[in-house]
mmCIF file of C-alpha atoms and ligand atoms in Angstrom:
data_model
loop_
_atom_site.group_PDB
_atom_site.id
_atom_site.type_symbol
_atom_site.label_atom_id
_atom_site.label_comp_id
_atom_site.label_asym_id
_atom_site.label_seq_id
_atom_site.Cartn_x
_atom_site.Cartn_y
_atom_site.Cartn_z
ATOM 1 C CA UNK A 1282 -10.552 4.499 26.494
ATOM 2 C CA UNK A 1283 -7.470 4.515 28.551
ATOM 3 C CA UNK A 1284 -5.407 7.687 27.926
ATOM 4 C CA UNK A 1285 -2.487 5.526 26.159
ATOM 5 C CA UNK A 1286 -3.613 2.304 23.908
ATOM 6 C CA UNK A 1287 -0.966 1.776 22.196
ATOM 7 C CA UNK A 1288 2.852 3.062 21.735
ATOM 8 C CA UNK A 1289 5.081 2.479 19.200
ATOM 9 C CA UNK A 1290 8.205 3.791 16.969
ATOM 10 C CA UNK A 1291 7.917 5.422 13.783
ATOM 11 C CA UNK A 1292 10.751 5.421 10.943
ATOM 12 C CA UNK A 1293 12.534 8.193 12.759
ATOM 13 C CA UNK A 1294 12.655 5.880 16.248
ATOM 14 C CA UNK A 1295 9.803 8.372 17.935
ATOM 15 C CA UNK A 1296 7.991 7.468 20.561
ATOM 16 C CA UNK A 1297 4.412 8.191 19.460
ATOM 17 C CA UNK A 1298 0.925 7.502 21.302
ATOM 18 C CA UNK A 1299 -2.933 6.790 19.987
ATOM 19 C CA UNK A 1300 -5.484 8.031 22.544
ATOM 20 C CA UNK A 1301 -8.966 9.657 22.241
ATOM 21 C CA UNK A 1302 -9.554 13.207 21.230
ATOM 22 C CA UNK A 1303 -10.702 14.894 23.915
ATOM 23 C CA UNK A 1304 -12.056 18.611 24.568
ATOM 24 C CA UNK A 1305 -9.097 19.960 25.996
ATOM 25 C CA UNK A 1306 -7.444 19.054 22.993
ATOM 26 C CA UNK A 1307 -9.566 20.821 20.536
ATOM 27 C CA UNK A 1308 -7.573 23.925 19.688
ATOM 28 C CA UNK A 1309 -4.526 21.889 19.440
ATOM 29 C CA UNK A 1310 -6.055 19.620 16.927
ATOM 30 C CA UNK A 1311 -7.659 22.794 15.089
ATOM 31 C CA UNK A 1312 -4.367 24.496 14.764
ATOM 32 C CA UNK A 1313 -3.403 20.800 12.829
ATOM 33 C CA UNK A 1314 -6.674 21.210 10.947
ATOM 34 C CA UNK A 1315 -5.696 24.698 9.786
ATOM 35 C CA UNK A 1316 -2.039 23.852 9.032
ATOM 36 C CA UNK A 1317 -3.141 20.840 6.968
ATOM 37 C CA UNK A 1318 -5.889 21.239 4.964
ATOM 38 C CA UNK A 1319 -6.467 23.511 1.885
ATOM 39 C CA UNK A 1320 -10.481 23.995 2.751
ATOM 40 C CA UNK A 1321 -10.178 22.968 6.132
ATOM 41 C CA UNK A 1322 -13.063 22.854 8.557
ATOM 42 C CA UNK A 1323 -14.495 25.582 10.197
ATOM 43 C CA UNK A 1324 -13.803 25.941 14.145
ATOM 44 C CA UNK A 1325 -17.618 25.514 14.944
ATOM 45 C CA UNK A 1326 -17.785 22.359 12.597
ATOM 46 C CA UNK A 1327 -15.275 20.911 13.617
ATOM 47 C CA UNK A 1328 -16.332 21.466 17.595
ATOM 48 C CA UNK A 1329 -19.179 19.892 16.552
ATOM 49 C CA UNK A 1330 -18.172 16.963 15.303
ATOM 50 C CA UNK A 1331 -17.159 15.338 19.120
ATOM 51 C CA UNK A 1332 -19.049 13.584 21.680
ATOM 52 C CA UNK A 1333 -20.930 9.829 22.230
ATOM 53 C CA UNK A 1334 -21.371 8.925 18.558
ATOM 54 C CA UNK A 1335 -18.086 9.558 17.319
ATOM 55 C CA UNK A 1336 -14.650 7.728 17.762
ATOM 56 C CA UNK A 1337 -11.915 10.565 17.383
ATOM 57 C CA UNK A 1338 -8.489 9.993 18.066
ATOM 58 C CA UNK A 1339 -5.076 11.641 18.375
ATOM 59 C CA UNK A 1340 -1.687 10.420 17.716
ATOM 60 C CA UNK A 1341 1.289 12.028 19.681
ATOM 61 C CA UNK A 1342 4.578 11.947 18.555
ATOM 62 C CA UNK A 1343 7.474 12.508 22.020
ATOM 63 C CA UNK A 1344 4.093 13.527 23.987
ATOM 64 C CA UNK A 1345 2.869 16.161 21.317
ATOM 65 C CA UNK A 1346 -0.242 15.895 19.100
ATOM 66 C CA UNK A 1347 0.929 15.338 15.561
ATOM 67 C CA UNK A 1348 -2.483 14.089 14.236
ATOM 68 C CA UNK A 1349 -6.033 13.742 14.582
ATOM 69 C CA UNK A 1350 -8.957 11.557 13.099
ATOM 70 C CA UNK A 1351 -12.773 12.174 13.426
ATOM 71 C CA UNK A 1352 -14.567 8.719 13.095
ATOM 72 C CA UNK A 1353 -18.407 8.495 13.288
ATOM 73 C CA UNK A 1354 -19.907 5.288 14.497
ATOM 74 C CA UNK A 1355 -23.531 4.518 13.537
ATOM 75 C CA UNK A 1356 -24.504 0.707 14.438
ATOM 76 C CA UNK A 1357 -22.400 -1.233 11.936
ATOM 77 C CA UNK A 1358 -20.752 1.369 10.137
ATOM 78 C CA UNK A 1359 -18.465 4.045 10.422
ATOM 79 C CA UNK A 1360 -17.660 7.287 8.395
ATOM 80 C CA UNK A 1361 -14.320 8.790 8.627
ATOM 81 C CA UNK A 1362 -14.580 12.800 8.632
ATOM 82 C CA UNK A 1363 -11.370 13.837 8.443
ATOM 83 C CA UNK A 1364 -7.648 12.862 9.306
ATOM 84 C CA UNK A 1365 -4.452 14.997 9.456
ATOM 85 C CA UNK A 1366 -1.408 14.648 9.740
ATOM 86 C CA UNK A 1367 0.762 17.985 10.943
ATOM 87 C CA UNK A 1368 2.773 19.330 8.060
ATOM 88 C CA UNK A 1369 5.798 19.136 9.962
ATOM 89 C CA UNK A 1370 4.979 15.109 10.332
ATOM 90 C CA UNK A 1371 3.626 14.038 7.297
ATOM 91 C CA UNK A 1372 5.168 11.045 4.993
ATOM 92 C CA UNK A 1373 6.600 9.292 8.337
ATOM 93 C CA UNK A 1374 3.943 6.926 8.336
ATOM 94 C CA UNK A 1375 1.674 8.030 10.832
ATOM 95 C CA UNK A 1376 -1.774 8.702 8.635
ATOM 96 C CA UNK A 1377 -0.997 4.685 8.022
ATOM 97 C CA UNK A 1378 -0.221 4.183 11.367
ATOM 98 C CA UNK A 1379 -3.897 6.008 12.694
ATOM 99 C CA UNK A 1380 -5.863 4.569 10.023
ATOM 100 C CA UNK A 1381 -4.612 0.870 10.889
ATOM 101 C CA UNK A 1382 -5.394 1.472 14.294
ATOM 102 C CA UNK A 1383 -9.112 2.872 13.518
ATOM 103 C CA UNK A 1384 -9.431 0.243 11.517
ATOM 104 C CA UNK A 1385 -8.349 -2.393 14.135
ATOM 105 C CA UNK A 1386 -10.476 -0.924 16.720
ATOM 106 C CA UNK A 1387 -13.692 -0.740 14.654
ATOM 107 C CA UNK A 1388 -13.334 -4.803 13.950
ATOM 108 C CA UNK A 1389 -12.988 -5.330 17.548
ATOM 109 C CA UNK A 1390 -16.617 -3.264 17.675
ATOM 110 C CA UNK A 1391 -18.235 -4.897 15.221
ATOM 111 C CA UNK A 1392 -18.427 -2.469 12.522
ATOM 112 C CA UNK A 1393 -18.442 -4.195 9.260
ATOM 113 C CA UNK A 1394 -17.903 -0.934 6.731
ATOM 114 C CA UNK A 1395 -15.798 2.085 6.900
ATOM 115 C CA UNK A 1396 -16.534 4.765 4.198
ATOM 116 C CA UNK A 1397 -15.023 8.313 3.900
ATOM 117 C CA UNK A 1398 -15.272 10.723 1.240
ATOM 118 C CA UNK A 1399 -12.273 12.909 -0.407
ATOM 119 C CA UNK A 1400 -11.166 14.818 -2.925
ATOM 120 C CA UNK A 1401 -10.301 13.685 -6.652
ATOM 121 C CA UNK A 1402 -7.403 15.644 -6.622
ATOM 122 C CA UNK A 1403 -5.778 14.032 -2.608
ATOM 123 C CA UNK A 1404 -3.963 11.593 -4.440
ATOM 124 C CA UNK A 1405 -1.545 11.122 -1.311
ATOM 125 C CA UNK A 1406 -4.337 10.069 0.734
ATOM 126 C CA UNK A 1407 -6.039 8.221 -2.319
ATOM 127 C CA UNK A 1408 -3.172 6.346 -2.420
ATOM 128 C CA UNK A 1409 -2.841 5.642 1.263
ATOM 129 C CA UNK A 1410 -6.872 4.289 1.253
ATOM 130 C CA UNK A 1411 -5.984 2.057 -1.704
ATOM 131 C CA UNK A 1412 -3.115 0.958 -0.235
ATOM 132 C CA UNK A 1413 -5.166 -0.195 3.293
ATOM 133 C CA UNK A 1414 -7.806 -1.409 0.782
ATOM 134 C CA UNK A 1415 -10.353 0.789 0.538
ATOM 135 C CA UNK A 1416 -12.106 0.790 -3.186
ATOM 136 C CA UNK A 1417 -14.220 3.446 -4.758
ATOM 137 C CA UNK A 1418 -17.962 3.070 -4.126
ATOM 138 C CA UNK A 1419 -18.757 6.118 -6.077
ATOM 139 C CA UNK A 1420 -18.261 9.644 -6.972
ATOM 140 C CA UNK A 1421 -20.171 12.576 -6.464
ATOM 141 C CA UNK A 1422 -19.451 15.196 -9.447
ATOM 142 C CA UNK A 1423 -18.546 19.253 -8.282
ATOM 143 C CA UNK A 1424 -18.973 18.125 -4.708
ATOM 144 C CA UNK A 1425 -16.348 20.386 -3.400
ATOM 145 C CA UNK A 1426 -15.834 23.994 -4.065
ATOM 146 C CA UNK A 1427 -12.036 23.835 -5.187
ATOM 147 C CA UNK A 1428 -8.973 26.636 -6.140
ATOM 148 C CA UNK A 1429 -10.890 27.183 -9.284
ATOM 149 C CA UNK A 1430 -14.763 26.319 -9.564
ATOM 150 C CA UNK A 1431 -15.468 22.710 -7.898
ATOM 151 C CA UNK A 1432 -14.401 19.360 -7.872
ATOM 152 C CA UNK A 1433 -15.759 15.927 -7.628
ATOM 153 C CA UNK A 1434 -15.950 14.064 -4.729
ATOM 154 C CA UNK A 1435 -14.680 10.124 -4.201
ATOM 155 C CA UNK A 1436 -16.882 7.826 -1.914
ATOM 156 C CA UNK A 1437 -14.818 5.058 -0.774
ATOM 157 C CA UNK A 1438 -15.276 1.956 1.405
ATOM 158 C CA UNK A 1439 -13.353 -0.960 3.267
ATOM 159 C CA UNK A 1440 -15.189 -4.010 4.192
ATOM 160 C CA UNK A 1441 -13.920 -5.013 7.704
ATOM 161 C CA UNK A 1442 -13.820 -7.907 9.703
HETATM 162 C C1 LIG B 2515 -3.326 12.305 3.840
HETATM 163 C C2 LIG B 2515 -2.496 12.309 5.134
HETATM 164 C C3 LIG B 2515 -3.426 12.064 6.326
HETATM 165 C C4 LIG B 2515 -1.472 11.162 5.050
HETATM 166 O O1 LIG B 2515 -0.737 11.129 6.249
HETATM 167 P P1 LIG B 2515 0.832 10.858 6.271
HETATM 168 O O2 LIG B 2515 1.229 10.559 7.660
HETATM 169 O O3 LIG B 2515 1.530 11.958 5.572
HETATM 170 O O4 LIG B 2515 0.905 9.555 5.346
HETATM 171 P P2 LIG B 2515 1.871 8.278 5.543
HETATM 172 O O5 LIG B 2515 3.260 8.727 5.787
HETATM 173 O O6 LIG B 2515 1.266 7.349 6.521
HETATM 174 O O7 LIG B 2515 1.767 7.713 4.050
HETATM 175 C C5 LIG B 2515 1.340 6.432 3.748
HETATM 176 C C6 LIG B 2515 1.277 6.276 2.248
HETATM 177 O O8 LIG B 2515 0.285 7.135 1.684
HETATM 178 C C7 LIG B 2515 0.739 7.655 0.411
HETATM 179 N N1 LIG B 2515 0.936 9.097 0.534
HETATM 180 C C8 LIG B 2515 0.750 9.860 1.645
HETATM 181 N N2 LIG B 2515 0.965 11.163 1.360
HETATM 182 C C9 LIG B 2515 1.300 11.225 0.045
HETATM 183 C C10 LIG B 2515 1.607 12.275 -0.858
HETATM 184 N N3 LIG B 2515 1.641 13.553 -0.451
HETATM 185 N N4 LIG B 2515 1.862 11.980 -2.144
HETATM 186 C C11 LIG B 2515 1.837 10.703 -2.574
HETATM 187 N N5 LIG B 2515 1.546 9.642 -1.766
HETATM 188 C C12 LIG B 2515 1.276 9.901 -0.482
HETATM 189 C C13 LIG B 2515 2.059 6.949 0.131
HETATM 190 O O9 LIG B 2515 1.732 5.744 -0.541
HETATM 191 C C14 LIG B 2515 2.562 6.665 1.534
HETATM 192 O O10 LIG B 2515 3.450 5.614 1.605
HETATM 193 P P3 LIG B 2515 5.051 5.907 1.423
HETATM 194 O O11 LIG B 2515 5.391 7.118 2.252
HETATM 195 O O12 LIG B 2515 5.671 4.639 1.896
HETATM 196 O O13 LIG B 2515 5.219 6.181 -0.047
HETATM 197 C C15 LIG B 2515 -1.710 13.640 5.298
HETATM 198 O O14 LIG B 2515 -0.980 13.889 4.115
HETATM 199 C C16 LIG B 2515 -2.584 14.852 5.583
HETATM 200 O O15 LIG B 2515 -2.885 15.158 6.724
HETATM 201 N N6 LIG B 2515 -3.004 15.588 4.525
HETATM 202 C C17 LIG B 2515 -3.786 16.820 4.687
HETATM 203 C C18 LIG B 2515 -5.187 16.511 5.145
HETATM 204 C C19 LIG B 2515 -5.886 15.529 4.217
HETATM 205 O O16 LIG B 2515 -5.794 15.627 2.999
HETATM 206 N N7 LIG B 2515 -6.587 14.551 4.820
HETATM 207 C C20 LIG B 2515 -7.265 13.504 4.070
HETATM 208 C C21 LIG B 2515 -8.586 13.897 3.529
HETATM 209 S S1 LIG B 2515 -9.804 14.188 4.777
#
């Protein structure tokens, strides 16, 4: 993919970028990973989620990364892994703006289903899936471990095309 698909403006008039994730930008995109998540990934897992099969993007905001997404692609469907936002950039729009764009790109590929799996207690990006339609599929109970004991799990899907 060429290294700039697509530019646009965000609701603060930035100049941001989608292009693919690619190895150089791995400890860039880590540091986001780290910043961003309360369990996040470790450094070996989330090395090791790259290459052929996947479809992992990141979105610049004035030429620096602001967010990532890890998308696996297996025939007609796709699972996304993970997607964050830098603290520093969150609530601009620009999870919505990534997802749209995976979501865009996978149509143009065929895939009919996106799934991804988070947290009962993410209701910011529960709310953002719901609001690009995804639906629940199913839950998986004391899937995570959590602050206190575990949690459960939501499965959710978007039909595409
Ligand atoms: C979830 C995440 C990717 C959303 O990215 P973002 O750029 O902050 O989200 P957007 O600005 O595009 O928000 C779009 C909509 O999602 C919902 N939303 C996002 N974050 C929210 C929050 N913290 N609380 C409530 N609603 C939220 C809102 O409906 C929002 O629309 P609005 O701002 O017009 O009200 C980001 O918060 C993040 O990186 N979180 C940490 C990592 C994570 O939890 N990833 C997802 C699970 S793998």
């Amino acid at each position: 993919m060429a290294r700039q698909d697509r530019r646009y403006g965000d609701k603060f008039a930035n100049m941001n970028t989608i292009s693919s994730l690619s190895p150089a930008d791995l400890s860039a995109a880590y540091a986001i990973e780290q910043r961003s998540h309360a369990f996040p990934w470790s450094e070996k897992t989330f090395a090791s989620n790259q290459g052929d099969r996947y479809f992992n993007l990141r979105l610049d905001v004035d030429g620096k990364i602001a967010a990532f997404a890890v998308t696996q692609v297996v025939l007609d469907e796709a699972t996304l892994f993970n997607i964050a936002v830098d603290p520093a950039y969150q609530r601009r729009g620009l999870g919505r703006a990534l997802l749209e764009h995976i979501i865009s790109e996978l149509e143009k590929r065929g895939v009919l289903t996106l799934w991804l799996e988070v947290r009962a207690s993410n209701r910011g990006a529960i709310a953002l899936y719901e609001s690009l339609g995804f639906s629940e599929a199913t839950i998986r109970r004391n899937y995570y471990p959590a602050k206190e004991g575990r949690e459960d799990a939501i499965i959710m899907a978007l039909p595409l095309g």
